[in-house]
Short mmCIF file of N, CA and C in Angstrom, two decimals:
data_model
loop_
_atom_site.label_atom_id
_atom_site.label_comp_id
_atom_site.label_asym_id
_atom_site.label_seq_id
_atom_site.Cartn_x
_atom_site.Cartn_y
_atom_site.Cartn_z
N MET A 1 50.57 85.20 -13.53
CA MET A 1 51.65 84.37 -13.06
C MET A 1 52.82 84.44 -14.05
N THR A 2 53.97 84.41 -13.47
CA THR A 2 55.16 84.46 -14.32
C THR A 2 55.49 83.06 -14.81
N TRP A 3 56.41 83.01 -15.76
CA TRP A 3 56.84 81.72 -16.31
C TRP A 3 57.45 80.85 -15.21
N THR A 4 58.23 81.41 -14.33
CA THR A 4 58.88 80.68 -13.25
C THR A 4 57.83 80.12 -12.29
N GLU A 5 56.83 80.92 -11.99
CA GLU A 5 55.76 80.46 -11.09
C GLU A 5 54.96 79.33 -11.74
N ASN A 6 54.68 79.48 -13.03
CA ASN A 6 53.97 78.41 -13.75
C ASN A 6 54.80 77.12 -13.76
N TRP A 7 56.09 77.25 -13.97
CA TRP A 7 56.97 76.08 -13.99
C TRP A 7 56.96 75.39 -12.63
N ARG A 8 56.99 76.19 -11.55
CA ARG A 8 56.94 75.61 -10.20
C ARG A 8 55.63 74.86 -9.97
N VAL A 9 54.53 75.42 -10.41
CA VAL A 9 53.22 74.77 -10.25
C VAL A 9 53.21 73.45 -11.02
N LEU A 10 53.70 73.48 -12.26
CA LEU A 10 53.75 72.24 -13.05
C LEU A 10 54.69 71.24 -12.41
N SER A 11 55.80 71.72 -11.89
CA SER A 11 56.74 70.84 -11.22
C SER A 11 56.10 70.23 -9.98
N ASP A 12 55.36 71.03 -9.23
CA ASP A 12 54.66 70.54 -8.05
C ASP A 12 53.60 69.51 -8.44
N ILE A 13 52.89 69.75 -9.53
CA ILE A 13 51.87 68.80 -10.00
C ILE A 13 52.54 67.48 -10.37
N ASP A 14 53.67 67.53 -11.06
CA ASP A 14 54.40 66.32 -11.41
C ASP A 14 54.87 65.59 -10.16
N SER A 15 55.36 66.36 -9.18
CA SER A 15 55.81 65.76 -7.92
C SER A 15 54.66 65.08 -7.20
N ILE A 16 53.53 65.75 -7.19
CA ILE A 16 52.35 65.18 -6.52
C ILE A 16 51.92 63.90 -7.24
N ALA A 17 51.94 63.90 -8.56
CA ALA A 17 51.57 62.71 -9.33
C ALA A 17 52.53 61.56 -9.03
N THR A 18 53.81 61.89 -8.95
CA THR A 18 54.81 60.87 -8.63
C THR A 18 54.58 60.31 -7.24
N ILE A 19 54.31 61.19 -6.30
CA ILE A 19 54.06 60.76 -4.92
C ILE A 19 52.80 59.90 -4.86
N ARG A 20 51.76 60.32 -5.58
CA ARG A 20 50.52 59.52 -5.59
C ARG A 20 50.77 58.13 -6.18
N GLU A 21 51.58 58.09 -7.22
CA GLU A 21 51.91 56.80 -7.84
C GLU A 21 52.67 55.92 -6.84
N GLU A 22 53.61 56.51 -6.13
CA GLU A 22 54.38 55.77 -5.13
C GLU A 22 53.46 55.28 -4.00
N ILE A 23 52.54 56.12 -3.59
CA ILE A 23 51.59 55.73 -2.55
C ILE A 23 50.75 54.55 -3.04
N GLY A 24 50.32 54.59 -4.28
CA GLY A 24 49.56 53.48 -4.86
C GLY A 24 50.36 52.19 -4.85
N GLN A 25 51.64 52.28 -5.21
CA GLN A 25 52.50 51.10 -5.20
C GLN A 25 52.69 50.56 -3.80
N VAL A 26 52.86 51.45 -2.83
CA VAL A 26 53.04 51.03 -1.44
C VAL A 26 51.76 50.37 -0.93
N LYS A 27 50.60 50.93 -1.27
CA LYS A 27 49.32 50.33 -0.86
C LYS A 27 49.17 48.92 -1.44
N LYS A 28 49.58 48.78 -2.71
CA LYS A 28 49.50 47.46 -3.36
C LYS A 28 50.42 46.47 -2.65
N MET A 29 51.64 46.91 -2.34
CA MET A 29 52.59 46.03 -1.64
C MET A 29 52.06 45.68 -0.25
N LEU A 30 51.45 46.64 0.42
CA LEU A 30 50.88 46.38 1.74
C LEU A 30 49.77 45.34 1.66
N GLU A 31 48.91 45.46 0.67
CA GLU A 31 47.82 44.49 0.50
C GLU A 31 48.37 43.11 0.19
N GLU A 32 49.39 43.04 -0.66
CA GLU A 32 50.02 41.75 -0.96
C GLU A 32 50.65 41.14 0.30
N SER A 33 51.25 41.98 1.10
CA SER A 33 51.85 41.51 2.36
C SER A 33 50.79 41.00 3.31
N ARG A 34 49.67 41.68 3.37
CA ARG A 34 48.56 41.22 4.24
C ARG A 34 48.04 39.86 3.78
N ILE A 35 47.94 39.68 2.47
CA ILE A 35 47.47 38.40 1.93
C ILE A 35 48.46 37.29 2.27
N LYS A 36 49.77 37.59 2.09
CA LYS A 36 50.79 36.60 2.42
C LYS A 36 50.77 36.27 3.91
N LEU A 37 50.58 37.28 4.75
CA LEU A 37 50.52 37.06 6.19
C LEU A 37 49.32 36.18 6.56
N ALA A 38 48.19 36.44 5.95
CA ALA A 38 47.01 35.61 6.20
C ALA A 38 47.27 34.16 5.79
N ALA A 39 47.93 33.97 4.65
CA ALA A 39 48.25 32.61 4.19
C ALA A 39 49.21 31.94 5.17
N LEU A 40 50.20 32.70 5.66
CA LEU A 40 51.15 32.13 6.63
C LEU A 40 50.45 31.78 7.94
N ASN A 41 49.52 32.60 8.36
CA ASN A 41 48.77 32.29 9.58
C ASN A 41 47.96 31.01 9.42
N LEU A 42 47.34 30.83 8.26
CA LEU A 42 46.60 29.59 8.00
C LEU A 42 47.54 28.38 8.00
N GLU A 43 48.70 28.54 7.39
CA GLU A 43 49.68 27.45 7.34
C GLU A 43 50.17 27.12 8.75
N GLU A 44 50.38 28.15 9.56
CA GLU A 44 50.82 27.93 10.93
C GLU A 44 49.77 27.14 11.71
N LYS A 45 48.50 27.48 11.55
CA LYS A 45 47.42 26.75 12.22
C LYS A 45 47.37 25.30 11.73
N ARG A 46 47.53 25.10 10.42
CA ARG A 46 47.50 23.74 9.87
C ARG A 46 48.65 22.91 10.44
N LEU A 47 49.84 23.50 10.49
CA LEU A 47 50.99 22.78 11.01
C LEU A 47 50.86 22.50 12.50
N ALA A 48 50.29 23.43 13.26
CA ALA A 48 50.08 23.20 14.69
C ALA A 48 49.10 22.05 14.90
N SER A 49 48.07 22.01 14.08
CA SER A 49 47.09 20.92 14.17
C SER A 49 47.75 19.59 13.82
N LYS A 50 48.56 19.59 12.76
CA LYS A 50 49.26 18.37 12.35
C LYS A 50 50.21 17.91 13.45
N LYS A 51 50.92 18.86 14.07
CA LYS A 51 51.84 18.53 15.15
C LYS A 51 51.08 17.89 16.32
N ASP A 52 49.93 18.48 16.68
CA ASP A 52 49.13 17.91 17.77
C ASP A 52 48.66 16.50 17.43
N GLU A 53 48.26 16.30 16.18
CA GLU A 53 47.81 14.98 15.73
C GLU A 53 48.95 13.96 15.84
N LEU A 54 50.13 14.34 15.36
CA LEU A 54 51.27 13.42 15.41
C LEU A 54 51.72 13.16 16.85
N GLN A 55 51.68 14.17 17.69
CA GLN A 55 52.04 13.96 19.10
C GLN A 55 51.06 12.99 19.76
N GLY A 56 49.78 13.13 19.43
CA GLY A 56 48.77 12.22 19.97
C GLY A 56 49.03 10.79 19.53
N LYS A 57 49.35 10.61 18.26
CA LYS A 57 49.64 9.26 17.75
C LYS A 57 50.89 8.70 18.43
N TRP A 58 51.91 9.53 18.60
CA TRP A 58 53.16 9.09 19.23
C TRP A 58 52.91 8.68 20.68
N ILE A 59 52.13 9.47 21.39
CA ILE A 59 51.82 9.15 22.78
C ILE A 59 51.05 7.84 22.87
N ARG A 60 50.05 7.66 21.99
CA ARG A 60 49.30 6.39 21.99
C ARG A 60 50.21 5.21 21.67
N HIS A 61 51.13 5.40 20.74
CA HIS A 61 52.09 4.36 20.38
C HIS A 61 52.97 4.01 21.59
N LEU A 62 53.47 5.03 22.27
CA LEU A 62 54.30 4.79 23.45
C LEU A 62 53.52 4.07 24.55
N GLN A 63 52.27 4.49 24.74
CA GLN A 63 51.44 3.84 25.76
C GLN A 63 51.21 2.37 25.43
N THR A 64 50.93 2.08 24.18
CA THR A 64 50.71 0.70 23.75
C THR A 64 51.96 -0.13 23.97
N ASN A 65 53.12 0.41 23.56
CA ASN A 65 54.38 -0.31 23.76
C ASN A 65 54.68 -0.52 25.24
N LEU A 66 54.42 0.49 26.05
CA LEU A 66 54.67 0.37 27.48
C LEU A 66 53.75 -0.69 28.09
N GLU A 67 52.48 -0.67 27.70
CA GLU A 67 51.54 -1.66 28.22
C GLU A 67 51.96 -3.07 27.81
N SER A 68 52.39 -3.22 26.57
CA SER A 68 52.84 -4.54 26.10
C SER A 68 54.07 -5.00 26.88
N THR A 69 54.99 -4.09 27.10
CA THR A 69 56.20 -4.43 27.86
C THR A 69 55.85 -4.83 29.28
N LEU A 70 54.97 -4.07 29.91
CA LEU A 70 54.58 -4.38 31.29
C LEU A 70 53.84 -5.70 31.36
N GLU A 71 52.96 -5.96 30.39
CA GLU A 71 52.24 -7.24 30.37
C GLU A 71 53.23 -8.39 30.20
N GLY A 72 54.22 -8.22 29.33
CA GLY A 72 55.24 -9.26 29.13
C GLY A 72 56.04 -9.49 30.40
N GLU A 73 56.41 -8.41 31.09
CA GLU A 73 57.15 -8.55 32.35
C GLU A 73 56.30 -9.23 33.41
N ASP A 74 55.01 -8.87 33.45
CA ASP A 74 54.10 -9.52 34.41
C ASP A 74 54.02 -11.02 34.13
N ALA A 75 53.89 -11.37 32.84
CA ALA A 75 53.79 -12.79 32.48
C ALA A 75 55.07 -13.53 32.86
N LEU A 76 56.23 -12.92 32.62
CA LEU A 76 57.50 -13.54 33.00
C LEU A 76 57.62 -13.69 34.51
N ARG A 77 57.17 -12.68 35.24
CA ARG A 77 57.22 -12.73 36.70
C ARG A 77 56.32 -13.84 37.23
N ILE A 78 55.12 -13.92 36.66
CA ILE A 78 54.19 -14.97 37.09
C ILE A 78 54.76 -16.35 36.75
N LEU A 79 55.30 -16.48 35.57
CA LEU A 79 55.89 -17.74 35.15
C LEU A 79 57.06 -18.10 36.06
N GLY A 80 57.86 -17.13 36.41
CA GLY A 80 59.00 -17.35 37.30
C GLY A 80 58.55 -17.79 38.69
N HIS A 81 57.52 -17.14 39.22
CA HIS A 81 57.01 -17.51 40.54
C HIS A 81 56.36 -18.89 40.51
N SER A 82 55.61 -19.18 39.46
CA SER A 82 54.95 -20.48 39.40
C SER A 82 55.97 -21.59 39.24
N THR A 83 57.07 -21.30 38.57
CA THR A 83 58.13 -22.28 38.43
C THR A 83 58.80 -22.54 39.77
N LYS A 84 59.02 -21.48 40.54
CA LYS A 84 59.67 -21.63 41.84
C LYS A 84 58.79 -22.42 42.80
N PHE A 85 57.53 -22.06 42.83
CA PHE A 85 56.64 -22.70 43.80
C PHE A 85 56.06 -24.00 43.31
N GLY A 86 56.17 -24.26 42.04
CA GLY A 86 55.63 -25.50 41.49
C GLY A 86 56.58 -26.67 41.63
N ARG A 87 57.78 -26.42 42.08
CA ARG A 87 58.77 -27.50 42.19
C ARG A 87 58.47 -28.42 43.30
#
């Protein structure tokens, strides 16, 4: 092999090493991204569960308030009728 051919081989070996190093870095970044994605998916599930819990509490609160309002209106209506007919 000539000096030029040897230099090309060494240059190719250096290029391959550089490419392998870059591939290693990309694989590491990909793994870190997968871990972050898994954490985000867990957080999304937690927040969806919390949202469902809060919606349930809000609905129960609204139902309780509505029932109280209706009971109060019923009591006023009954009181109004008994006053009219009790005269």
